[in-house]
């Protein structure tokens, strides 16, 4: 997650020369008590959650003894904020402000540069108070425009020294944001103390997902902007995306139960950001609740699409599997079809599938899916660019209605008996293993050699690679293609084992 | 006429020797784009599909001036995301006035540095994260259409300008318009990121000034303010040609990014309802279902004539 907690953001401010209260996070009452006694009471205890208005939620409290801090921490660690369970609290020295200001740095898409917002009315509820606000354009290289700041501050009743300190602080805020490539950094309140010093009493910071790779020091586990802490499946999906850079894979869970009055909980698999959103709207308009938002696009590998389907089908209670993207994709669509077909066959899917694979090579893509459907117990229908999403959403609704309210129970994929037996040969690929049944080889070799893009040959009655084992490792998609083509042709004895770490 | 790209524009490809570079060069050449050169540091002197490769943009620029009748007009940047900033700034400093930044996942602070350099040198850029631009029957930059024969089959020349925040949906929108007998002057995918070179308002103004464009069709999305900014231009009567729009993400929730870096509702900003209202108040036709776009466009064109 590319959002930082308050204590993490404050550590960045501190390194950037901005004063913050002394403090430490705690994830248990015992640690809270220790932090409080080390700091010396009184202290303030605050939930660490990605939300505004924590005071109103009971997420901010004051303690005069370590015992009180522990009790407060216990109460707060039992809280839930929206979908966020509170996992940590921050315990800090109390620093009563004389004056509260508000400062935020955001990215101004309209002017394509960073922008600072400063308001002389800080504190809780600042979002509701307009006026007394200045927007300060920032040069991406040199930082905030000092004239704008000076002019604004001169109109306030703040002393000259304080004005100068604030001006310096704003430059430091910019530097911190630039150093960690933040997309937003908000200090509310930025406090003026009795002695005229400036202290950041709170801080919220979001790092650019696309720049997280340059900042290992931040220890961001999952660079995804979600409205909840990452779920187990989201973490698994994120790992898949990190391990395979062919195309993009985005997965976010939206709901675990169908909304009241809804036609059911649909597994959703989009392709392309805009196409996925448009298709999400189409299936929602048709009266379904989507369990997840998924997007595999940018010419993803068959293996990646397979893993995406496996993750989608790890969600219980789905009434069907709905896939649709832009419908006029520039990339070849058959790789996605192979990945989907493998997942549906392996899991012997029991809920209807409607997938729109429109775009380049759509005929081949739909044929692959329909051939796989012949050995499945439920309808699996592929559509092309000629079929608009609203129409296929209606078709999906009919198929779900005909499926007698069957809902999906996740299960393990079927693995052929020859896998890991003494009559199988194995060939390592990235993230998995290819298995060939040596007993079946005489009957299966022609099909395997035909469908494996020339990767396999017959070597005196046993299967062998035509290329170096090291080069073969990257041929996972070709092997998925071979497996699906062999299965569709009724040929057994070739299987691609693809790991989905954590499933 | 068309905007941004036609068969006369001289185009180079940065990263032409890479997998993406070669694939997109094939599409562009096959469609009729005037590709005069490519750049890959260290690969100068090679050729890709008959296109000469240079070490630096400055060399490609010199080649274009000496042998191709003038400056390089457009550079298509097809290098890995983390190298986009360097490649783009090199092209801007070499005098290229329009860049197309195709890669996804370009860090936003890099995009802002590119924007600063472009502003300083009077250049423009499209993207990052753009599928490209196509003026049907004339030329294409980027990868829109995927294959030359698909691009020729899918996109019909005509009098409607398409602007989209989604690559796939720019193809899709133009394809369905074509199926309904409506051709397009230029299809421009501005990109899905939060900081973009050309935004909806910029491209809409170009269509406004293009005598062969009679209406603008828009695929918008939640997040950011591009749709609202365009509505503002319409309110100010700077864009007077009819606008037909679909906004994706009605079912989206606040605080979650929906694939595109720019597709996130933050607080009450960037919502579907807010964008629809702004556009409707400014006189645009906003359809509820994507499938209704062609018919709505037909109606608008009929009224205009």
XYZ file of C-alpha atoms in Angstrom, chain B:
305
model
C -7.548 17.492 -42.261
C -6.793 15.839 -38.987
C -5.046 16.835 -35.789
C -1.634 15.909 -34.409
C -0.716 13.209 -36.940
C -1.012 12.721 -40.690
C 1.072 11.171 -43.498
C 3.285 14.264 -43.829
C 4.608 14.251 -40.249
C 8.167 12.972 -39.826
C 8.292 10.441 -37.005
C 11.102 8.791 -35.069
C 10.902 5.913 -32.597
C 13.066 5.989 -29.467
C 13.750 2.406 -28.453
C 13.144 1.105 -31.995
C 15.448 -1.895 -31.565
C 13.506 -3.240 -28.560
C 10.684 -5.765 -28.700
C 7.996 -3.077 -28.415
C 9.863 -0.699 -30.705
C 10.101 -3.235 -33.519
C 6.480 -4.334 -33.196
C 5.144 -0.766 -33.270
C 7.482 0.245 -36.101
C 5.888 -2.534 -38.157
C 2.395 -1.186 -37.455
C 3.304 2.426 -38.195
C 5.173 1.633 -41.423
C 2.445 -0.752 -42.540
C -0.203 1.915 -42.031
C 1.622 4.618 -43.909
C 3.280 6.689 -41.192
C 6.380 8.548 -42.349
C 8.926 6.927 -39.998
C 12.265 8.575 -40.795
C 14.459 7.040 -38.105
C 14.870 5.347 -34.782
C 17.110 5.778 -31.766
C 18.777 3.333 -29.453
C 22.009 4.378 -27.736
C 24.818 2.118 -28.940
C 22.876 0.734 -31.906
C 23.586 3.573 -34.334
C 24.207 2.349 -37.868
C 21.765 -0.566 -37.700
C 18.418 -0.745 -39.469
C 14.997 -1.901 -38.286
C 12.563 -2.763 -41.105
C 14.596 -0.504 -43.375
C 14.509 2.408 -40.914
C 17.946 3.806 -39.999
C 18.886 3.643 -36.306
C 20.849 6.423 -34.574
C 22.585 6.650 -31.219
C 20.953 9.944 -30.297
C 17.913 12.019 -31.204
C 20.184 14.848 -32.336
C 21.637 12.506 -35.002
C 18.162 11.478 -36.131
C 17.213 15.152 -36.306
C 20.223 15.899 -38.500
C 19.394 12.943 -40.772
C 15.789 14.133 -41.077
C 16.852 17.648 -42.020
C 19.370 16.436 -44.593
C 17.457 13.589 -46.190
C 13.783 13.806 -45.298
C 12.889 17.422 -45.990
C 12.835 18.912 -42.507
C 12.749 18.506 -38.748
C 11.514 15.434 -36.934
C 7.920 16.344 -35.959
C 7.099 13.557 -33.545
C 9.051 11.120 -31.400
C 7.352 7.959 -30.197
C 9.000 6.897 -26.955
C 9.055 3.127 -26.458
C 11.671 2.581 -23.770
C 11.114 1.018 -20.321
C 9.199 3.278 -17.920
C 12.171 4.267 -15.794
C 14.065 5.531 -18.861
C 11.184 7.568 -20.288
C 12.211 10.796 -18.555
C 15.722 10.732 -20.004
C 14.538 9.803 -23.484
C 11.792 12.430 -23.508
C 14.019 15.256 -22.301
C 16.663 14.265 -24.862
C 14.076 14.555 -27.653
C 12.744 17.875 -26.332
C 16.253 19.332 -26.119
C 16.998 18.104 -29.654
C 14.080 20.189 -30.887
C 11.289 17.646 -31.319
C 8.014 19.499 -30.755
C 5.632 16.590 -30.104
C 6.341 13.442 -28.100
C 4.236 10.368 -27.619
C 5.013 8.616 -24.337
C 3.642 5.097 -24.645
C 4.961 3.283 -21.545
C 2.792 2.596 -18.533
C 4.063 3.099 -14.956
C 6.086 6.268 -15.574
C 6.588 7.876 -12.127
C 4.537 11.044 -11.764
C 7.488 13.216 -10.655
C 9.236 12.161 -13.874
C 6.147 13.202 -15.837
C 6.238 16.615 -14.121
C 9.910 17.050 -15.029
C 9.093 16.193 -18.638
C 6.264 18.748 -18.514
C 8.653 21.419 -17.212
C 11.151 20.693 -19.994
C 8.399 20.694 -22.645
C 7.078 24.037 -21.396
C 10.570 25.534 -21.421
C 11.210 24.444 -25.024
C 7.713 25.044 -26.396
C 7.087 21.349 -26.972
C 4.034 19.205 -26.237
C 3.669 15.569 -25.316
C 0.927 12.982 -25.226
C 0.816 10.470 -22.380
C 2.422 8.865 -20.451
C 0.563 5.589 -20.815
C -0.949 6.323 -24.222
C -1.823 3.726 -26.821
C -1.333 6.418 -29.422
C -3.064 8.587 -32.000
C -4.483 7.671 -35.390
C -5.894 9.773 -38.201
C -7.743 7.092 -40.172
C -6.514 6.670 -43.722
C -3.516 8.920 -43.039
C -1.101 7.806 -40.307
C -0.770 6.328 -36.836
C 1.682 6.848 -33.975
C 1.953 4.427 -31.069
C 0.225 1.075 -31.129
C -3.448 1.820 -31.606
C -4.949 -0.931 -33.762
C -2.122 -3.345 -32.971
C -1.700 -4.488 -36.571
C -1.826 -2.353 -39.711
C -4.543 -4.504 -41.292
C -6.692 -4.269 -38.141
C -6.210 -0.511 -37.924
C -7.259 -0.204 -41.584
C -10.314 -2.399 -41.055
C -11.479 -0.936 -37.736
C -11.164 2.820 -38.221
C -13.042 4.734 -40.948
C -12.075 8.258 -42.033
C -14.707 10.869 -41.221
C -15.734 13.992 -39.355
C -15.830 13.032 -35.670
C -12.908 13.529 -33.307
C -12.435 10.945 -30.545
C -10.655 11.704 -27.269
C -10.252 9.022 -24.635
C -8.589 8.373 -21.313
C -8.461 4.683 -22.107
C -6.444 3.056 -24.896
C -8.706 0.101 -25.471
C -11.760 2.330 -25.318
C -10.395 4.765 -27.893
C -10.257 1.843 -30.348
C -13.592 0.567 -29.159
C -15.341 3.945 -29.387
C -14.061 4.592 -32.920
C -14.868 1.038 -34.010
C -18.512 1.234 -32.893
C -18.873 4.678 -34.449
C -17.527 3.188 -37.688
C -19.999 0.300 -37.502
C -22.770 2.909 -37.306
C -21.411 4.629 -40.408
C -19.642 7.445 -38.569
C -16.006 8.006 -39.501
C -13.346 9.714 -37.427
C -10.914 12.534 -38.242
C -8.451 11.674 -35.472
C -8.571 9.330 -32.488
C -6.446 10.533 -29.588
C -5.757 8.522 -26.468
C -4.477 11.098 -23.987
C -3.394 8.451 -21.468
C -4.562 7.208 -18.126
C -2.121 8.890 -15.761
C -2.737 11.758 -13.353
C -0.213 14.079 -15.013
C -0.578 14.109 -18.775
C 0.860 16.227 -21.556
C -2.178 16.962 -23.695
C -5.432 16.818 -21.721
C -9.047 16.772 -22.858
C -9.285 20.580 -23.115
C -6.099 20.858 -25.223
C -7.208 18.203 -27.687
C -10.776 19.550 -27.809
C -9.430 22.975 -28.791
C -7.475 21.347 -31.630
C -10.637 19.661 -32.858
C -12.460 22.980 -32.503
C -9.907 24.486 -34.919
C -9.982 21.558 -37.343
C -12.368 22.400 -40.198
C -12.963 18.718 -40.915
C -14.133 17.802 -37.423
C -17.837 18.421 -36.786
C -18.305 16.768 -33.405
C -16.241 15.447 -30.495
C -16.822 12.079 -28.841
C -15.358 11.572 -25.414
C -14.561 8.516 -23.312
C -14.042 9.924 -19.829
C -13.389 8.311 -16.482
C -13.629 8.988 -12.778
C -10.747 10.872 -11.163
C -8.947 14.107 -11.961
C -10.620 17.146 -13.496
C -10.161 16.839 -17.270
C -13.864 16.416 -17.984
C -14.786 19.360 -15.760
C -12.069 21.505 -17.363
C -13.456 20.717 -20.810
C -16.957 21.614 -19.585
C -15.539 24.949 -18.437
C -14.200 25.609 -21.956
C -17.627 24.792 -23.357
C -19.240 27.188 -20.897
C -16.783 29.864 -22.051
C -17.802 29.107 -25.681
C -14.209 28.265 -26.563
C -15.372 24.815 -27.599
C -18.643 25.148 -29.527
C -18.684 21.936 -31.537
C -21.085 19.347 -30.106
C -19.637 16.981 -27.500
C -20.987 13.474 -26.879
C -19.562 11.693 -23.848
C -19.571 8.491 -21.864
C -17.970 8.498 -18.418
C -16.700 5.183 -17.074
C -16.618 4.241 -13.415
C -20.177 4.803 -12.228
C -19.820 1.712 -10.050
C -16.451 2.811 -8.659
C -15.873 3.436 -4.964
C -13.997 6.277 -3.325
C -10.345 5.794 -2.406
C -9.577 2.881 -4.734
C -7.577 3.255 -7.917
C -9.194 1.542 -10.893
C -6.220 0.409 -12.984
C -5.320 3.802 -14.414
C -3.220 5.917 -12.099
C -5.568 8.856 -12.704
C -8.763 6.891 -12.069
C -9.350 7.462 -8.382
C -12.064 9.342 -6.548
C -10.501 11.383 -3.746
C -12.968 12.634 -1.184
C -15.785 14.113 -3.251
C -13.538 15.063 -6.183
C -13.496 13.279 -9.500
C -16.818 11.508 -9.093
C -18.871 10.097 -11.940
C -21.890 12.203 -10.993
C -19.850 15.415 -10.823
C -18.373 14.880 -14.289
C -21.710 13.996 -15.879
C -23.329 17.069 -14.371
C -20.512 19.431 -15.414
C -20.652 18.198 -19.004
C -24.444 18.230 -19.222
C -24.618 21.721 -17.743
C -22.189 22.818 -20.450
C -24.444 21.413 -23.165
C -22.789 18.058 -23.829
C -24.780 14.891 -24.524
C -23.794 12.325 -21.903
C -24.974 8.751 -22.477
C -25.644 6.304 -19.637
C -24.569 3.191 -21.502
C -21.456 2.954 -23.656
C -23.457 1.194 -26.380
C -25.584 4.339 -26.824
C -22.662 6.477 -28.036
C -23.043 5.900 -31.807
C -26.761 6.661 -31.877
C -26.314 9.796 -29.762
C -23.518 10.920 -32.096
C -25.720 10.347 -35.137
C -28.441 12.487 -33.574
C -26.022 15.292 -32.792
C -24.582 15.258 -36.321
C -28.085 15.250 -37.855
C -29.098 18.272 -35.757
C -25.930 20.095 -36.749
C -26.552 19.566 -40.467
